[in-house]
Each structure stands twice: as C-alpha cells, then as structure tokens.
Amino acid sequence: MLDSAKNMKTSLIRDEGIIKSASVLTDEQVRKVINDVLKNETGARLKTYVDTCVHCGLCSEACHYYLSHDKDPSYSPAGKVKQTMWEMIKRKGDVGTAAIQRMSEIASTECNLCRRCAMYCPLGVDIAYIMLVVRRICNKLGVTPTYIEDTSHSHSVTMNQMWVKDDEWIDTLQWQEEEAAEEIPNLRIPLDKEGADFMYSVIGPEPKFRAQLIYQAAVIFNAAGLNWTMPSSPGWDNSDMAMYTGDHEIMGRVKKVHFETAMRLKVKRIVMGECGHAFRSVYDMGNRWLGWKMPPLPMVHSIEFFHDLIKEGKLKLKKKFESPVTLHDPCNVVRGRGLHEMARYIVGESCEEFIEMHPNREHNYCCCAGGGVINCGPPYRNTRVDGNRIKAEQLFAAKSRGAKTIIAPCHNCHGGLEDIVEHYGLHMDIKFFGDILYDLIEKPE
Amino acid sequence: MIGKEQWDWNPGRKIITDLGKWKEEYGYMEEPAVSPDGEKVAAVIKTPEEEFGVCVNGEIWESTFDKICYLQYTPDNRLTATVSDVGEWTVAVDGETWENRYDYMWNLHISADGSRIIAAAQKEGKYLAVNNDVPWENEFMFMTDLSVSADGMHTSGVVQVVPFSEGDIHTFRKGCYTTAVDGRTWENNFMNVWEPEFSPDGKHVAAQIRKSNYEYSIAVDGQAWNNFFGCVWKPRFSPGGDSVSAPVRVGGAWMLARDGEIIWNKKFVQLWHHAYSPDMQHIAAIVAPKFGKWTVAVDGKAWKPCVDEYVTDMVFSPRHNRVACIGKDNGRYYVMTDGKKWDEDFDMAWKPAFSHDGEHLAVKVEKNRHYTYIVDGKILRESYDMLWEPVFSPDGTKLLIRGITRVSGQKEQYFREVISLNQI
Amino acid sequence: MHSIYNFVSGPMVWVAFIVFIGGCLYRLLSMGILAAKRDNVIFSYASPYYGMRSILRWLTPFATTNMRKHPGMTVVTFIFHFCLLLSPLFVYGHIALISESWNVSWWYLPDSVGDVMAFLVVGACAFFMIRRLKDPEVKYLTSASDFVILAIVAAPFLTGFWTYHQWPGYSICGILHILSGEIMLMAIPFTRLSHMIFFPFTRGYIGSEFGAVRHVQDW
Ligand code: SF4
Ligand code: SF4
C-alpha cells in the first residue's frame, strides 16, 4: 500500500461500485489520469488556489460538515483539499488505487460544492472548484459512487436524470393535463407550442415521483394566463448529475439538448421549476463548457418567476398561508444567483408568519443533499444526515420560535431536509413555493 | 403529390376561414396547423361530447378521439396526427386511422415528399418504429432518437440490446446500446449511441458513439472510426455519400474531422451543426471562434460579425452556396447571411428560407407581438397577429404568406396571400 | 566580518531585489500565460467593479462575516500585515541607508514606533505559530514548511529589533537582519508568501463571479 493510503481515514469504503471499479485499476493508471488532468485540463486557477492557500484554516467554520462533526478538521474545506488534491500534487499522481477510493468519497460525499467556504476564505480560494477537479479525476478512473454514476448514465442515454423513456414523459404530461382539466376545464399543458413566451423545464424526478408539481405549475400558469409550452422531446429535463460526477462531456451534451430544444421552440426564455442544482448547471456550468458565457436564453428560476408574477399582479392570492413558516435558502440559487430577497418577497406576500432561520440568505447552511451528494444514494445517507447536525439545530431553533413549515424551493434541499427532519425527529413540514401558491391563488372557474 | 408549381400563385389575398368562430363554437381550440400551400387550416377542438376532434377549414373530422397529438400537415398537404382511443394509439391521416395500434405513439416524422409517415411506438414495454403503418419486425426494450432517410423508406433509432438493472454501472460500461436500422441492429454495441443519421441514398447510417467513459467517436454502419476523441457532435454524410464528417474535440478545442482525420486545421471553442453546400464543394458550421462569441464558419473561415448569445437555424441556399442563419445578441435576434449581419433586430426570428435559385432570402420575424417577414433585408409593410414561415414560388418571383389577422372583436381571419417580390 | 557585511549590504541587496521583482513578474506572467492557455474563460468573467468591491471589502478590518467571527485573528492579521508592509519602508535605518547611497529620502517613522511595529510583527508570528500548534483545524493543515515560512517572516524583524536595541551580538545580528530580509524578499514569489501577489487575483476573481455573475456578495 502506498503511504498516502495509510494516511487516509481507515473507514471502509461504503460503495460497492467504487470498490469493484477500483479492483481493476492499477496504481499506474491512477498516476497517469491524475497527471493528465492536472497537466492538460487544469491551469492557472487550480495552481493559484493551491499555491496561494496559506493553510490558515479560516475556511473551517464555513463548512457544515466540519461544524456537525464537532470541528473535526478532516472535514474542514482545506482539510478535504489536503486529503485529496494536495496529496495528488505532492505525490505527482502516485496516490494509488486504495487512496483514490477514499478521495472519491471525500470529494463526492463529504463536500456539497455549496461554495459557502468561498465566502470565508480571505483569499477567495474556491474549494468547490478543487473538489470538482478531484471528482473528475475519479470519474475518469471509474471510481465514482454508483448511484450518481448511474444517474449520469441515465442522462447520457435518455437526456434525463431518471431513465424516463420518451413516451413516458409525454404520457405523464398528458395525464397531468387530464387531471388538472378536471379541476380547471380546458386547462392545457401545451406541448411543443412554437413561439410561446417561455418553455417550462423540470427535472427528471418530477415526472417520475412528483408529477403533481407539473400539475400545480400548469394550474398556476393557467391562472396567470400565460403563453407557455413544454417540449414533447428529450430536452425537457434541466437537471444534471454529470456536472457533479465531473463528466463535463455528458453535462455539455445534456445542456445542449435542453437549450436547443428551447431554440427550436422559438421561446424567449426558459422558466424552470424549483431546483437549485439544475440552475447551476444551466446558468453557470453547462453553458460555459459549451462556450456560452451566459445561458443563451434567459434562465428564470421559479423563485424569480413567481416573484415577478405576484409583483406584476398576475397571480392573485385569495388568502395567506396560516401556519408559521421558515425559509431554507438553497445554495445554488442564493450563493448561485442572489434570489434570497425575491424568495422573501414571495413569503411576505403569501404567508402570515415568517420566522427566519439563522444564519440565512447567502450565509445559509447547505441542506447537505446538494452537490450530488444525495444522488450518491443510500450508502451515504448517514454521511449526509450526520454531516448536517448543524442544520438540524438551525431548524430546531426556528421551530422553537414557532416555525412549523419549511419552505425549500429546491428539489435536492427537499430530499436532504426530509431526511434531516426525520432523523432528528423535528416533525416539520417541507413545502415548495409551488405547493403554497397552488393552494392560495385565485383559480379560474 | 401535387408539386409547388400547381399551387395557386396568383397574387392576392384569400380569406380561408374565421378561426374566431371556431373558438366560439367549440370553446376549445389548440394551436392551428396550416397546409404548405396555405389552402387549409386545421386545429384540435373539443366536441360537445367532450371528445377531441379535428376541424379543417370549418369542417370536422368524422372520427373523434380521446387524445390528438402532433397535428401537422405533410409536404403534400395531407393532415396527420397521432391519436388515441380507449387507451390505444395510432396515426390518423386526413381522418383515417392506421390499422396497427400501440400502447403509445409519438414523434411523427414525414418524408420530404410527404409520401411516408413514420412514428415511434411502444407496446407492452417494447419499442419500435412504424413506417406507413408497417412496423419493424423487431422490437426493443428501449428506443430513442428516431431518424428517417430522405426518401422515408428507411428508419433508424438508438436501441438498447443488453438489459441491465438500474444502478448496474458495470454492465452499462460494457456497452448495451446500438443502432437499429429498419429494425435490424448493428453488429457492435457501445456505451452510448446518439442521433443516427442516414446517407443521402438511405443505404448507410452514421452515429455518434461513446466507447468508454471518455472515448468518443463516430460509427458508420456499426464500425467506429479508428480515432477516438474527447467528444463528438452529430456527423453528416457528404452529399455524394462517400464520406462522413463530424465535429470532434481535441485538447479541449473543436475541429472538423472527416472519416477520422482532421480536415479543418482550425480550432474553435465550439463547432456544431455543420452542413454541406448542395454543390458539395463547401462545408459551413456554427462556430464560436472565441469564448462567448458566435458566428458561422465556411470551410473553416469564420465570418467577421459575431453575436454574444447564440447562432441557430443555419441553412445553405439551394444554389449559389449562400449561407444564412439567425444570431442572437444582447437579447435581440438578427438575420445573418453571407458574412454580414443585417441591421434590423427582432424579438424573435425563425429559420431563414431561400428561394430555389438562391437569389432571395425571407425570414419570419416578430416584433412587439406582431409577425412579419424580412425579405432581402427589407421588412414587409404589414404585420400580422400570427404568421407561418414564408414559402417562395418555384420561380422565385413570388412569396406565399400564411397568416392570421384579428379584425374587429372576435374575428380571427386565417388567410393565404401571394405577393410578388417586387411589390415589397 | 566587514567583507560579509559589505557583501550582504551591497551585491546581495541587488540580487535580492532582482529575484524578488523578477520572480514576482515571472510568477504573474507565467500564471497569466497559463490562464490564457487553459482557463481563458476566467478573463471573460473578470469584472473590475465587483473585483475591486471584493478586494476592498476584504482589506477592511471587520468588514466580513468571518472576520467578525474571529476578532482576535482579525486584529492580529491586520496589525501584522500593516506593520510587515509599512515598517520596512519607513523605518529610519532603511531610509538613512538609501539616502546615503542615492541621496533620496522620504518621511520616516519615529524610532520608537518602528520599534514597536517590529515587535508586533514578531509577536504576531508567535501568535500564528501557537495557532498552528494549538488550533486543531490549523494544525491539521500545517506542515513543516509553514513554520519555515513563519521563521522567514519573523527573522528580519526579530534581528532588526535586536540590533536596534544593541543587545549582545548586535553587530552579527545586523548582518543577519539584512540577510534575513533578503531571504524573505526572495522567498515571496516562490513560496506561499506569494499570496501577496496573487491575493488581488484570487479575491478579485471570486468577487467578480459572485458579484457580476451570481449577483450576490462574497463576504
Ligand atoms: S460542503 Fe460547502 S463549505 Fe464544505 S467544503 Fe464543500 S463547498 Fe466548502
Ligand atoms: S482555503 Fe483559504 S481559508 Fe482555507 S486554509 Fe486555505 S487560505 Fe485559509
């Protein structure tokens, strides 16, 4: 065993897929791939970050993993870089097949790429970027956690996250349209309507597990009298786990289809459901890999969209949501797009009582599901739940001041918070803005 | 099929119907579809029995359905759609349905002459393509990316041939997908196959493939090129059908390769949607010469004007090797052609259309929720509430306008109008 | 002894400055070229306004959340960097030497102030060292090189302080003072001390990304 492997925490690798994939690897392959990525795919950014980091540890308290593990330094942002990228560089890639498995776990499941630490490091070192480079190296070696790798495979085949087949997608939309038309006669989910004002795109889990969200969106758009469409072809999904495995090529392919679908439909913008990581993918990552400085069409997250609809008077609310709410700020649309005040505007307009959790806005703690961690599946559920005790404490504090419902305008946050609420016995409801607005708006007869 | 020559090319406007009346009568009307010659307009409506029907120029199809989807006209002016009744799907053409029924049908394709209608189908979890009501002999556990040869005689799709359970990443990596052409699969499987494309004669098929996580290439009739790349985009056969070219990614930059070898020795930040000129002498592509700058390159040479957001809908003229596309810059849409960007900007612009002789260029554009055409750089005087894309007369002297105008209150007149180009 | 003094205060000074300035230019230039080659995307996102907004914010004591979370560290860091950068430029001894050689001079610090500043730098270094030894999160990241760097930084101030007070062996200390100052200068471009030259870039870049692209503040 190479000695860098000995330095690793002795915990066993939890993912069978990682172990199996690593079993056919050689130390030489590991060395080659690391050096190849370091030499040919990274440049000044990585080098500057590594050379400039003064090992001061000031980023530590940014990280919920660190805080939740009683300040165990191996969970601090720079601590994770030390165990991964510093080792790779120091040993010129010679870290071996044993260590690379643990490195994959650290980068893929012990960091949410939430970028909170970038706001705490005085030098502005972007740890999330470094972790993503580690993930890419691991992905090139095939040692990515199984569940998320499978999701990335789904993206590559179906252009969506959940192996939803072409016909299942259209069928689901028609089914939701039918159901919704029973509530609101002649309601439509217009498919492939060329020249509509916007295309509505969602993430794979919506048709698969949460089809009612599409129903609700249709009702809301209908109530606001909007001219919208959804595509009947692949390209409807805006989600992206390939971004999080470091497989930029599949990320690019999936984003290309998404944007080109909107271009084909001649819509002026894309409105997307309440998802955070997908926003990062379309706004920040996928577009860049394809050569678009900004998204080629405006990407409007539901928070911004609902905010505008309410502000412009297009959505009228009959009453306010009565039970006291708190708001979880999803990293990818807050640190990723600054939508926190718009979210508070919607809360203000739609809820009777709002209880802030602390810290909040751009300083909010991640849900610990983000960055693809929840997509690494059951083997890492406890990594997430134990790694975010601090969130449970934060929620508990909000709860003791009266909050009963958590509004989390992001799918991953929902998943992550559900597990936390359950594990720590918090007994709080979790809702999307869509859930709340759907109940409150004046619907056409 | 009636050729374009036989259409009514006499200048003048003909009001076909008042769509406002349909809405009033049925209370429900989907987006209308219009025939290429503009003589007919159709839309899905709801009958008083709460069934879906199709209304064509005011008449409704005899049969009604539970669902109607993909309503569209074929190039030879027949009206088709996928329809479902009691949970079964089929295709209807001018109101007559096919014999075969499936659990689901979607993704209608129509051959260039309109003679063939093809759809993807699924029955009991098995997937296949159906061509003029004739199904593939073989069915697959999964199929996507249906494509059709120019004459409509052949169909292909990406199919799964090796089963694996969700989460089995190791079987997946061994290669479980291939292309099926008319239902028969290629010999080789790959990790991924994308967007099969037929040769002009319909005899060969090329597709993008991924052999392993990071090895991409093009396979022609199942045989991968000798060279692998960091990534590839959709391949094209040369018009003669003797070679295949595709954008490939080398060292983080995009280049154009033919049969595995680089042919444009020029690197781009992005390069895709390449196309051959009809005379086979030139290749044009949408490119990003610099990060965040988009334009068209012809034979590897990028046009000077670039736009910041995107370029789409690039087309070659049928003659004279002219190229046109739509560019988006700072939220506005522009027509770009022959290395220049036209001055007028729009809220939206559709695919450019050249006349057959390549002399004229017309584009449907939108401004302030009104639609019009810009022809050879000049905007039509009139604008409309709705407009379909322009069609040139075969001699290139006239233009067919198909549109809707809203007149006083409820009236929504669908009309066809022929104008001569020198009128503009 | 005299010849050693002559050497370190003559040719060696030149060498040190050439290595320092040349080294900084080299590092910046090579990083710039590397960036142009492989990360040229970052140039498109560089925003002078948001970059500066972030840099200035992080140069203002207690202006960021993290600084407020660590008041002790913040006070020490600011005093440390302030004294470290200013005292060499404005202590009387340095200005006197320069004026002797080139006949140029500028405002200088009263001796006692310079003295206190040197003391503060050394004290801050001691604080950093204790932090590295005691704080688990810092200790975890610390390697031998971090102590070497601390020593490199502390040495010129410690020796300067010693010499100024004419404590025993102060003449040797004077030579060591010059030598260690030169070593520090030469170390800047090639060790983690290079954060001095890269700070505006890393901070400016993250500031641009947060401010101009993501419309959010980074502090
Ligand atoms: S989880 Fe967030 S705060 Fe922690 S290291 Fe990763 S990006 Fe930084
Ligand atoms: S990443 Fe920044 S805060 Fe963390 S140790 Fe390095 S320099 Fe200090």
JSON list of C-alpha atoms in Angstrom, two decimals, chain A residues 226 269 304-316 345:
[
{"chain": "A", "resi": 226, "resn": "LEU", "atom": "CA", "xyz": [-49.53, 32.73, -19.56]},
{"chain": "A", "resi": 269, "resn": "ARG", "atom": "CA", "xyz": [-36.89, 32.33, -22.21]},
{"chain": "A", "resi": 304, "resn": "GLU", "atom": "CA", "xyz": [-37.81, 34.83, -9.71]},
{"chain": "A", "resi": 305, "resn": "PHE", "atom": "CA", "xyz": [-40.76, 33.87, -11.86]},
{"chain": "A", "resi": 306, "resn": "PHE", "atom": "CA", "xyz": [-43.28, 33.69, -9.00]},
{"chain": "A", "resi": 307, "resn": "HIS", "atom": "CA", "xyz": [-41.85, 36.88, -7.56]},
{"chain": "A", "resi": 308, "resn": "ASP", "atom": "CA", "xyz": [-42.48, 38.67, -10.86]},
{"chain": "A", "resi": 309, "resn": "LEU", "atom": "CA", "xyz": [-45.95, 37.19, -11.30]},
{"chain": "A", "resi": 310, "resn": "ILE", "atom": "CA", "xyz": [-47.04, 38.33, -7.87]},
{"chain": "A", "resi": 311, "resn": "LYS", "atom": "CA", "xyz": [-45.41, 41.71, -8.19]},
{"chain": "A", "resi": 312, "resn": "GLU", "atom": "CA", "xyz": [-46.98, 42.34, -11.58]},
{"chain": "A", "resi": 313, "resn": "GLY", "atom": "CA", "xyz": [-50.36, 41.34, -10.19]},
{"chain": "A", "resi": 314, "resn": "LYS", "atom": "CA", "xyz": [-50.72, 38.36, -12.50]},
{"chain": "A", "resi": 315, "resn": "LEU", "atom": "CA", "xyz": [-51.16, 35.95, -9.62]},
{"chain": "A", "resi": 316, "resn": "LYS", "atom": "CA", "xyz": [-53.79, 36.93, -7.12]},
{"chain": "A", "resi": 345, "resn": "TYR", "atom": "CA", "xyz": [-40.91, 38.76, -1.05]}
]
